[in-house]
Backbone as CSV, one residue per row, in Angstrom:
resi,resn,N_x,N_y,N_z,CA_x,CA_y,CA_z,C_x,C_y,C_z
1,MET,72.421,103.875,156.276,73.497,104.344,155.059,74.299,103.610,154.467
2,SER,74.298,103.828,153.366,74.720,102.703,152.412,76.337,103.369,151.931
3,SER,77.517,102.277,151.224,78.514,102.418,151.254,78.919,103.546,150.749
4,ALA,78.660,104.125,149.710,78.354,105.214,148.377,78.149,106.551,149.073
5,PHE,77.164,106.591,150.589,76.916,107.826,150.764,77.924,107.875,152.297
6,CYS,78.513,106.888,152.575,79.376,107.471,153.891,80.637,107.847,153.152
7,VAL,80.860,106.800,151.815,82.564,107.198,150.920,81.726,108.778,150.549
8,ALA,80.889,108.966,150.310,80.647,110.383,150.309,80.726,111.306,150.553
9,ARG,79.832,110.956,152.071,80.062,112.420,153.497,81.778,112.051,153.474
10,ASN,82.899,110.510,153.254,83.927,111.087,153.878,85.118,112.227,152.453
11,ILE,84.376,111.561,151.328,84.910,112.503,150.144,84.880,114.415,151.046
12,ARG,83.654,114.206,151.039,83.421,116.205,150.915,83.791,116.739,152.381
13,ASP,84.377,115.517,153.829,84.748,116.066,154.678,86.204,116.221,154.105
14,GLN,87.157,115.067,153.670,88.145,114.977,153.961,88.589,116.503,152.893
15,MET,88.356,116.431,151.294,88.703,117.192,150.050,88.005,118.121,149.909
16,PHE,86.386,118.236,150.549,85.777,119.749,149.827,85.268,119.886,150.932
17,PRO,86.147,120.487,152.496,85.103,121.119,153.645,84.530,122.146,153.711
18,THR,85.712,122.911,152.274,84.574,124.971,152.491,83.228,124.772,151.592
19,SER,83.037,123.450,151.001,81.994,123.837,150.460,80.523,124.152,150.442
20,ARG,79.630,124.898,149.685,78.629,125.560,150.453,77.250,124.160,149.712
21,ALA,76.915,123.407,149.047,76.334,122.321,148.918,76.986,120.726,148.803
22,PHE,76.671,119.891,148.899,77.782,118.401,148.127,76.506,117.503,148.006
23,LEU,76.190,117.196,146.782,75.257,116.584,146.091,75.962,115.478,145.492
24,LEU,75.319,113.834,146.235,75.650,112.776,145.200,74.740,112.091,144.616
25,ALA,74.860,111.768,143.023,73.943,111.949,142.150,74.023,111.055,141.716
26,GLY,73.568,110.649,140.286,73.974,109.501,139.435,73.054,108.275,139.636
27,SER,73.792,106.672,139.383,73.094,105.682,139.648,73.281,105.068,141.357
28,VAL,73.621,105.624,141.631,73.536,105.298,143.422,73.120,105.646,144.105
29,VAL,71.955,106.838,143.546,71.187,107.781,143.991,69.962,106.684,143.504
30,ARG,69.941,106.434,142.398,68.527,105.991,141.763,68.324,104.485,141.916
31,GLY,69.472,103.665,142.672,69.503,102.753,143.387,69.534,101.142,142.245
32,GLU,70.482,102.087,140.965,70.601,101.289,140.040,71.915,101.050,139.737
33,GLU,73.149,101.444,141.003,74.391,101.132,140.870,74.883,99.749,140.666
34,THR,76.629,99.116,139.532,76.289,97.868,139.580,78.275,97.834,139.961
35,ALA,78.799,96.542,139.790,80.136,96.660,140.330,81.057,97.700,139.728
36,SER,80.781,98.573,138.280,81.600,99.393,137.890,81.257,100.700,138.318
37,SER,79.865,101.008,139.094,79.806,102.457,138.650,80.333,103.219,139.984
38,ASP,80.505,104.840,139.314,81.475,105.938,139.665,80.212,106.823,141.104
39,LEU,80.615,107.326,141.309,80.193,108.246,142.016,80.305,110.006,141.859
40,ASP,78.502,110.282,141.443,79.008,111.718,140.263,78.440,112.348,141.829
41,LEU,79.739,113.704,141.669,79.342,114.806,142.947,79.289,116.052,142.594
42,VAL,78.217,117.337,142.932,78.063,117.855,142.528,78.549,119.004,143.866
43,VAL,79.148,119.581,143.346,79.956,120.178,144.630,79.888,121.651,144.547
44,VAL,79.038,122.378,145.031,79.064,123.859,145.168,79.585,124.877,146.291
45,PHE,80.696,125.796,146.171,81.384,127.455,146.570,80.639,127.901,146.603
46,ASP,81.515,128.595,147.458,80.952,130.192,147.711,81.190,131.039,146.119
47,ARG,82.064,130.942,145.487,83.155,131.314,144.261,84.207,130.460,143.515
48,VAL,84.274,130.296,142.103,85.151,129.471,142.039,86.230,130.332,140.841
49,GLU,87.106,130.067,140.758,87.477,130.575,139.141,86.901,130.238,137.741
50,THR,86.830,129.049,137.364,86.534,128.472,137.041,85.319,126.919,137.145
51,ALA,84.189,126.593,136.676,83.913,125.502,136.775,84.779,124.643,136.105
52,LYS,85.067,123.064,136.868,85.812,122.199,136.670,84.990,120.717,136.634
53,ARG,85.703,120.079,136.212,86.023,118.492,136.278,86.528,117.869,136.599
54,GLN,86.983,117.182,138.063,87.411,116.532,137.908,87.388,114.542,138.480
55,SER,88.565,114.016,137.859,88.353,112.666,138.089,89.190,111.789,139.065
56,PHE,88.987,111.183,140.352,89.740,110.511,140.500,89.762,109.511,141.467
57,THR,90.412,108.354,142.440,89.573,107.260,143.305,89.667,107.402,144.622
58,PHE,88.363,107.180,145.144,88.307,107.118,146.336,87.854,106.350,147.442
59,MET,88.576,105.211,148.130,88.532,103.796,149.270,87.610,103.480,148.156
60,ASP,88.504,103.095,146.235,87.873,102.056,145.616,87.475,102.610,145.341
61,TRP,86.635,103.291,145.177,85.443,104.367,144.268,86.172,105.131,142.803
62,PRO,85.866,105.009,141.861,85.840,106.102,140.933,84.750,106.874,141.108
63,VAL,86.074,108.378,140.775,84.575,109.341,141.541,84.855,110.956,140.422
64,GLU,83.309,111.474,139.813,83.677,112.232,139.055,83.044,113.635,139.823
65,ALA,83.776,114.912,139.930,83.277,115.302,140.635,83.129,116.485,139.996
66,PHE,82.240,117.428,140.323,81.832,118.765,139.056,81.641,119.586,140.080
67,MET,82.653,120.304,139.793,83.083,121.865,140.994,81.902,123.307,140.497
68,HIS,81.648,123.583,141.356,80.682,125.128,140.500,80.350,126.041,141.606
69,ASP,79.831,127.084,141.418,79.140,127.869,142.425,78.112,128.132,141.427
70,VAL,77.108,129.354,142.365,75.791,129.170,141.713,75.664,129.827,140.681
71,GLN,76.183,130.411,140.112,76.344,131.134,139.175,76.821,130.184,138.242
72,THR,78.333,129.357,138.246,78.714,128.531,137.048,77.418,127.524,136.689
73,LEU,76.928,127.112,137.674,75.462,126.380,137.739,74.511,126.660,136.852
74,GLU,74.477,127.664,136.745,73.402,128.621,136.404,73.565,128.684,135.187
75,TYR,74.799,128.822,134.690,75.329,128.812,132.853,75.619,127.729,132.619
76,PHE,75.802,126.716,133.127,75.961,125.300,132.892,74.147,124.706,132.124
77,MET,73.106,125.348,133.068,71.981,124.611,133.233,70.991,125.401,131.728
78,LYS,71.824,126.797,131.852,71.150,127.611,131.035,71.363,127.825,129.421
79,ASN,72.821,127.815,129.339,73.876,128.356,128.597,74.557,126.791,127.813
80,VAL,74.418,125.835,128.477,75.013,124.226,128.267,73.999,123.621,127.480
81,ASP,73.276,122.833,128.720,72.316,122.225,128.809,71.108,122.576,127.937
82,ARG,70.697,123.311,127.693,69.130,123.790,127.122,69.443,123.572,125.350
83,PRO,70.025,124.693,125.635,70.040,124.673,123.791,70.430,123.461,123.359
84,THR,71.377,122.181,123.975,71.431,120.917,123.357,70.465,120.077,123.455
85,GLY,69.679,120.409,123.975,68.228,119.815,124.708,68.417,118.342,125.645
86,VAL,69.739,118.557,125.838,70.515,117.289,126.823,70.926,117.478,128.296
87,PRO,70.431,117.692,129.266,70.232,118.792,130.759,70.881,117.660,131.387
88,SER,71.858,117.621,131.601,73.165,116.670,132.071,73.248,117.126,133.758
89,MET,73.410,118.351,133.552,73.750,119.025,134.951,72.247,119.276,135.386
90,SER,71.716,119.829,134.753,70.356,120.214,135.589,69.747,118.517,136.334
91,ASN,70.294,117.072,135.773,69.016,116.240,136.347,70.467,115.942,137.264
92,MET,71.519,116.104,137.323,72.460,115.018,138.206,71.932,116.354,139.636
93,VAL,72.022,117.834,139.759,71.224,118.463,140.817,69.856,118.515,140.931
94,ASN,69.018,118.303,140.041,67.742,117.592,140.557,67.387,116.829,141.219
95,ASP,68.219,115.612,140.782,67.635,113.873,141.265,69.244,114.090,142.296
96,GLY,69.920,114.561,142.439,70.858,114.584,144.135,70.439,114.483,145.354
97,VAL,70.667,114.076,146.171,70.684,113.820,147.755,72.457,114.863,148.074
98,GLU,71.480,115.610,148.692,72.218,117.106,149.885,73.081,115.912,151.108
99,ILE,74.546,116.093,150.713,75.142,115.408,151.975,76.283,116.666,153.119
100,PRO,75.814,116.958,154.276,75.049,115.831,155.252,73.606,115.911,155.043
101,GLU,73.589,116.745,154.759,71.706,117.680,155.380,71.565,118.434,153.948
102,ASN,70.311,118.753,154.072,70.300,119.732,153.532,70.336,121.335,153.708
103,SER,70.975,121.995,152.697,71.121,123.187,153.299,71.193,124.062,152.308
104,ASP,71.103,125.638,152.696,69.821,127.052,152.095,70.609,126.764,150.419
105,VAL,72.078,126.371,149.992,72.513,126.509,148.711,72.344,125.479,148.238
106,GLY,72.284,124.495,149.056,71.360,123.392,148.220,70.067,123.428,147.737
107,LEU,69.524,123.860,148.306,67.970,123.926,148.167,67.862,124.854,146.875
108,PHE,68.882,125.925,147.030,68.385,126.766,146.295,68.626,126.421,144.674
109,VAL,69.797,125.903,144.689,70.251,125.305,143.219,69.477,123.707,142.814
110,LYS,68.797,123.160,143.571,68.004,122.310,143.484,66.733,123.297,143.050
111,ALA,66.484,124.398,143.462,65.208,124.974,142.968,65.258,124.841,141.433
112,MET,66.196,125.950,140.821,66.702,125.798,139.795,67.135,125.200,138.989
113,ALA,67.276,123.884,139.475,67.114,122.585,138.436,66.098,122.616,137.859
114,LYS,65.564,122.246,138.964,64.030,122.141,138.518,63.336,123.362,137.543
115,GLN,63.420,123.872,137.881,62.587,125.265,137.210,63.239,124.811,135.883
116,VAL,64.798,124.880,135.185,64.876,124.466,134.422,64.386,123.279,133.843
117,LEU,64.381,122.154,134.658,63.712,121.221,133.953,63.289,121.246,133.146
118,GLU,61.442,122.089,133.859,60.580,122.354,133.755,60.372,122.674,132.741
119,ALA,60.954,124.350,132.534,60.611,124.953,131.157,60.734,124.512,130.044
120,GLY,62.122,122.959,130.144,62.322,122.318,128.831,63.768,122.495,128.134
121,PRO,63.303,121.940,127.530,64.857,122.393,126.323,64.252,123.570,125.212
122,ALA,65.853,124.165,125.057,65.709,125.374,123.589,64.998,124.900,122.439
123,PRO,64.048,125.608,122.117,63.438,125.242,120.913,64.134,124.784,119.827
124,TRP,63.683,123.821,119.204,64.515,122.868,117.982,64.889,124.552,116.690
125,GLU,65.580,124.792,116.344,66.008,125.205,114.885,65.826,124.708,114.287
126,GLN,64.988,125.428,113.175,64.826,124.513,111.842,65.598,123.818,111.163
127,ALA,67.233,124.799,110.804,68.028,124.431,110.580,68.607,123.025,111.144
128,GLU,68.040,122.837,112.867,69.104,121.538,113.217,68.089,120.459,112.670
129,ARG,67.000,120.706,112.887,66.031,119.770,112.574,65.856,119.131,111.210
130,GLU,66.043,120.208,109.932,66.510,119.349,109.341,67.942,118.555,109.020
131,ALA,69.087,119.371,109.638,70.380,118.349,109.172,69.865,117.429,110.464
132,SER,68.988,116.851,111.400,68.855,115.151,111.862,67.971,114.960,111.049
133,ARG,67.144,115.264,110.270,66.310,114.222,109.383,67.336,114.030,108.491
134,TYR,67.713,114.775,107.746,68.993,114.402,106.116,70.042,113.248,107.207
135,ALA,70.597,113.324,108.214,71.687,112.425,108.960,70.532,111.253,108.986
136,ILE,69.926,111.208,109.500,69.138,109.425,110.108,68.428,109.102,108.283
137,SER,68.211,110.311,107.071,68.081,109.531,106.050,68.945,109.141,105.295
138,ASN,70.353,108.922,105.687,71.253,108.661,104.802,71.541,107.668,105.950
139,LEU,71.457,107.354,107.532,72.404,106.533,107.789,71.071,105.263,107.609
140,VAL,69.654,105.589,107.770,68.741,104.538,107.082,69.164,103.671,105.541
141,GLU,69.826,104.352,104.395,70.366,104.619,103.436,71.349,103.058,103.676
142,ASP,71.998,103.295,104.574,73.255,102.647,104.713,73.034,101.523,105.236
143,ILE,72.053,101.243,106.415,71.366,100.083,106.287,70.711,99.309,105.464
144,ARG,69.876,99.606,104.679,69.406,99.243,103.919,70.198,97.421,103.099
145,ALA,71.127,98.423,102.508,72.215,97.075,101.787,73.929,97.470,101.990
146,PRO,74.064,96.754,103.707,75.279,97.252,104.183,76.184,95.592,102.935
147,ARG,77.253,96.414,103.337,79.055,96.229,103.039,78.837,94.934,103.741
148,ASN,78.549,95.179,104.652,79.232,93.825,105.667,78.783,93.679,107.207
149,PRO,78.522,93.440,107.834,78.067,93.179,109.582,78.903,94.060,109.886
150,ASP,80.249,94.424,109.722,80.581,95.388,110.829,80.432,96.878,110.623
151,GLU,80.411,97.074,109.252,79.803,98.546,109.094,78.638,98.560,109.200
152,LEU,77.806,97.598,109.149,76.275,97.915,109.785,76.126,98.044,111.571
153,ARG,76.512,97.821,112.439,76.762,97.396,113.153,76.887,99.160,113.458
154,ALA,78.352,99.918,112.718,78.984,100.967,112.758,77.572,101.983,112.837
155,VAL,77.072,101.664,111.910,76.095,102.706,111.407,74.703,102.540,112.593
156,LEU,74.684,101.276,112.827,73.029,101.260,113.701,73.596,102.046,114.928
157,ALA,74.392,101.883,115.396,74.798,102.594,116.575,75.200,104.343,116.753
158,GLU,74.930,104.371,115.149,74.871,105.862,115.392,73.687,106.500,115.357
159,LEU,72.754,105.787,114.426,71.624,106.205,114.213,70.884,106.074,115.897
160,TYR,71.229,105.029,116.597,70.392,104.833,117.734,70.806,105.978,118.424
161,THR,71.675,106.974,118.377,71.592,107.940,118.987,70.508,109.118,118.819
162,VAL,70.915,109.226,117.253,71.024,110.290,116.395,68.770,110.349,116.392
163,LEU,68.556,109.019,116.281,66.789,109.150,115.575,66.143,109.068,117.794
164,ALA,66.880,108.526,118.519,66.237,108.951,119.862,66.357,110.279,120.346
165,THR,67.458,111.317,119.452,67.372,113.056,119.709,66.639,113.245,118.797
166,HIS,65.627,113.107,117.466,65.455,113.222,116.838,63.545,113.457,117.683
167,TYR,63.432,111.697,118.030,62.262,111.665,118.476,61.885,112.684,119.735
168,CYS,62.941,113.004,121.154,62.786,113.693,121.757,62.668,115.351,121.714
169,ARG,63.723,115.658,120.689,63.882,117.354,120.641,62.245,117.606,119.559
170,SER,61.950,116.719,118.938,61.071,117.068,117.427,59.633,117.236,118.459
171,GLN,59.326,116.467,119.770,58.197,116.587,120.649,58.950,117.486,121.669
172,THR,59.263,118.499,121.471,59.937,119.618,122.527,60.012,119.236,124.043
173,GLN,61.157,117.807,123.537,60.897,117.904,124.792,62.342,116.812,125.146
174,TRP,62.763,116.805,126.470,64.734,117.128,126.618,64.825,115.134,126.470
175,ALA,66.040,115.181,125.577,67.099,114.402,124.803,68.049,113.752,126.120
176,ALA,68.597,112.079,125.534,69.594,112.131,126.685,70.940,111.603,125.457
177,LYS,71.666,111.462,126.505,72.972,110.779,125.530,73.290,109.447,126.116
178,GLY,73.962,108.776,125.452,74.719,107.439,125.856,73.556,106.443,126.497
179,LYS,74.225,106.057,127.407,73.463,104.766,128.535,72.340,105.213,128.892
180,ALA,72.017,107.092,128.985,70.730,107.417,129.630,69.266,107.754,128.557
181,ILE,70.130,106.865,127.445,68.962,107.035,126.166,67.675,105.962,127.256
182,PRO,68.070,104.874,126.942,66.625,103.964,126.892,65.942,104.134,128.436
183,ARG,66.970,104.852,129.592,65.905,105.253,130.584,65.489,106.472,130.354
184,ARG,65.341,107.821,129.348,65.137,108.646,129.338,63.230,108.575,128.297
185,LEU,63.946,107.331,127.299,62.905,107.136,126.637,61.706,106.502,127.187
186,LEU,61.866,105.533,128.060,61.156,104.715,128.911,60.478,105.718,129.855
187,LYS,60.743,106.670,130.613,60.120,107.483,131.159,58.452,108.354,129.934
188,LEU,59.717,108.620,128.723,58.969,109.888,127.818,57.821,109.427,127.799
189,ASP,58.331,107.767,126.983,56.545,107.109,126.006,57.238,105.539,126.391
190,PRO,56.381,104.782,127.302,56.795,103.143,127.232,56.703,102.498,126.128
191,THR,55.618,102.907,125.141,55.250,102.178,124.148,56.622,102.160,123.098
192,PHE,56.548,103.229,122.838,57.830,104.112,121.743,59.159,103.257,122.439
193,HIS,59.497,103.167,123.863,60.875,102.232,123.912,61.303,100.609,124.032
194,ARG,59.667,100.295,123.991,59.510,99.226,123.364,59.920,98.789,121.988
195,GLN,59.250,99.397,121.247,59.629,100.025,119.983,60.619,99.951,119.730
196,PHE,61.577,101.064,120.301,62.838,100.853,119.769,64.157,100.498,119.962
197,THR,63.553,100.050,122.012,64.405,98.799,121.852,64.685,97.649,121.352
198,THR,63.647,97.084,121.147,63.295,95.842,119.709,63.822,96.013,118.633
199,ALA,63.603,97.211,117.900,64.302,96.882,116.903,65.333,97.175,116.832
200,PHE,66.446,97.558,117.444,67.283,97.308,117.380,68.132,96.718,117.869
201,GLU,67.308,95.390,119.389,68.251,94.424,119.488,67.833,93.507,118.411
202,THR,66.734,93.751,117.506,67.115,92.590,116.481,67.870,92.955,115.256
203,ALA,68.062,94.469,115.496,69.211,94.921,113.874,70.673,94.284,115.212
204,PHE,70.635,94.409,115.656,72.292,94.224,116.241,72.442,93.063,116.364
205,SER,71.719,92.022,116.656,71.226,90.757,116.707,71.314,89.656,116.132
206,THR,70.415,90.304,114.768,70.408,89.303,113.618,70.791,90.480,112.225
207,ASN,71.308,91.168,112.313,71.076,92.265,111.015,70.023,92.258,110.144
208,GLU,68.892,91.726,110.866,67.733,92.262,110.566,67.056,94.066,110.635
209,THR,67.553,94.380,110.070,66.582,96.092,109.925,65.582,96.348,109.713
210,ALA,64.976,95.735,108.975,63.359,96.282,108.375,62.810,97.260,109.553
211,ALA,62.721,96.659,110.519,62.232,97.518,111.952,62.919,98.377,112.806
212,VAL,63.733,98.488,112.503,64.653,100.456,112.500,64.275,100.817,111.228
213,ILE,64.159,100.734,110.246,63.690,101.203,109.189,62.592,101.573,109.128
214,ARG,61.300,100.494,109.585,59.634,101.686,109.536,60.329,102.094,110.992
215,LEU,60.797,102.220,112.346,60.896,103.212,112.772,61.493,104.198,112.756
216,SER,62.818,104.638,111.993,63.180,105.495,111.942,62.274,106.671,110.720
217,GLN,61.709,105.612,109.714,60.334,106.690,109.232,59.242,107.069,109.953
218,ASP,58.642,105.953,110.877,57.501,106.815,111.924,57.875,108.297,112.682
219,VAL,59.046,108.083,112.921,59.828,109.641,113.628,59.507,110.196,112.701
220,LEU,59.993,110.550,111.504,60.584,111.233,110.503,59.024,111.612,110.161
221,ARG,57.844,110.842,109.990,56.809,111.376,109.471,56.298,113.034,109.816
222,PRO,56.131,113.292,110.827,55.226,114.334,111.745,56.486,115.637,110.597
223,ASP,57.388,115.506,110.647,58.587,116.451,110.245,58.685,116.156,108.300
224,GLY,58.175,115.158,107.927,57.689,115.548,106.139,58.519,114.143,105.868
225,GLY,58.904,112.777,106.762,59.602,112.243,106.222,60.740,112.349,106.478
226,GLY,61.777,111.257,105.108,63.919,111.796,104.994,63.712,112.262,104.417
227,LEU,65.276,113.213,103.995,64.940,114.263,103.381,66.766,114.097,102.628
228,PHE,66.460,114.125,101.457,67.642,114.360,100.465,67.704,115.662,99.545
229,ASP,66.509,115.218,98.887,66.173,116.503,97.446,66.004,117.580,97.731
230,GLY,67.241,118.655,97.687,66.494,119.961,98.026,67.284,119.920,99.510
231,TYR,67.945,119.509,99.959,68.604,119.996,101.746,69.982,120.698,101.344
232,ARG,70.232,122.019,101.841,71.511,122.926,100.975,71.741,123.355,102.665
233,ARG,72.521,123.313,102.928,73.356,123.908,104.253,75.070,124.501,103.771
234,GLU,74.822,125.794,104.744,76.342,126.193,104.243,77.054,126.942,105.298
235,ALA,78.037,126.909,104.972,78.783,126.798,105.760,79.423,128.583,106.218
236,PRO,79.688,128.617,107.644,79.323,130.135,107.947,80.826,131.155,106.981
237,GLU,80.382,132.411,106.939,81.365,133.422,105.963,82.281,132.906,106.374
238,GLY,82.690,133.050,107.051,84.680,132.985,108.429,85.654,131.462,108.194
239,TRP,84.435,130.458,107.302,85.159,129.060,107.088,86.040,129.314,106.079
240,ARG,87.169,130.358,105.835,88.099,129.721,105.065,89.728,130.750,105.587
241,MET,90.157,130.306,104.793,91.886,130.486,105.729,92.253,132.085,104.842
242,PRO,93.028,132.530,105.340,93.513,134.417,104.294,94.331,133.812,103.081
243,ALA,94.337,135.046,102.320,94.522,134.415,101.290,95.873,134.637,101.380
244,SER,97.201,133.488,100.409,98.507,134.241,100.678,98.944,135.067,100.031
């Protein structure tokens, strides 16, 4: 058993002895940990008043513990993850390894996570889709003739996430955020992953954005291309301060 698993078991025994299921997830489970990796834990109890997230250090390991019961886990998977298209909690539970061994509760929540993942994200509403097209179109215009390299890198960083999300959601596929984006794109489409990473690596290292612009155009083409003229978005009626 690796050091991470031993530490996780000690955490369970010392800090969460009444948990009904205790899952270790994240990079250490995938065998991708680095010197700065933390331990991601999903801790399931009979009942919690509210779901909680707690950060702490244990035996020199940074730890992120997500504390739930079955009902709060189901809520997060279906009502938080699924509408956003990013299955953070579902992935942790589905990929997690239960410590010290499988339990009925652990198997139940893992089956629930698998069901959510197989169902896919909620359908992408047209308003969200058009907002994404508009955002990408604006960002592409900003990198065509940037004022300076600092602004270019800032816009590229934003476009990196928005473009990856649009690619995934437009195909009714789960998206990702942060450092999970390259891993998600590789799993979804290795060819697109290679094009995406190469285009952005070139842009970040040389300030040459032609490949990123072409890639953005390719991603938007099935939706009708870039969007600017005629785009309209209204704020909710209640977004006003009371009259004085």
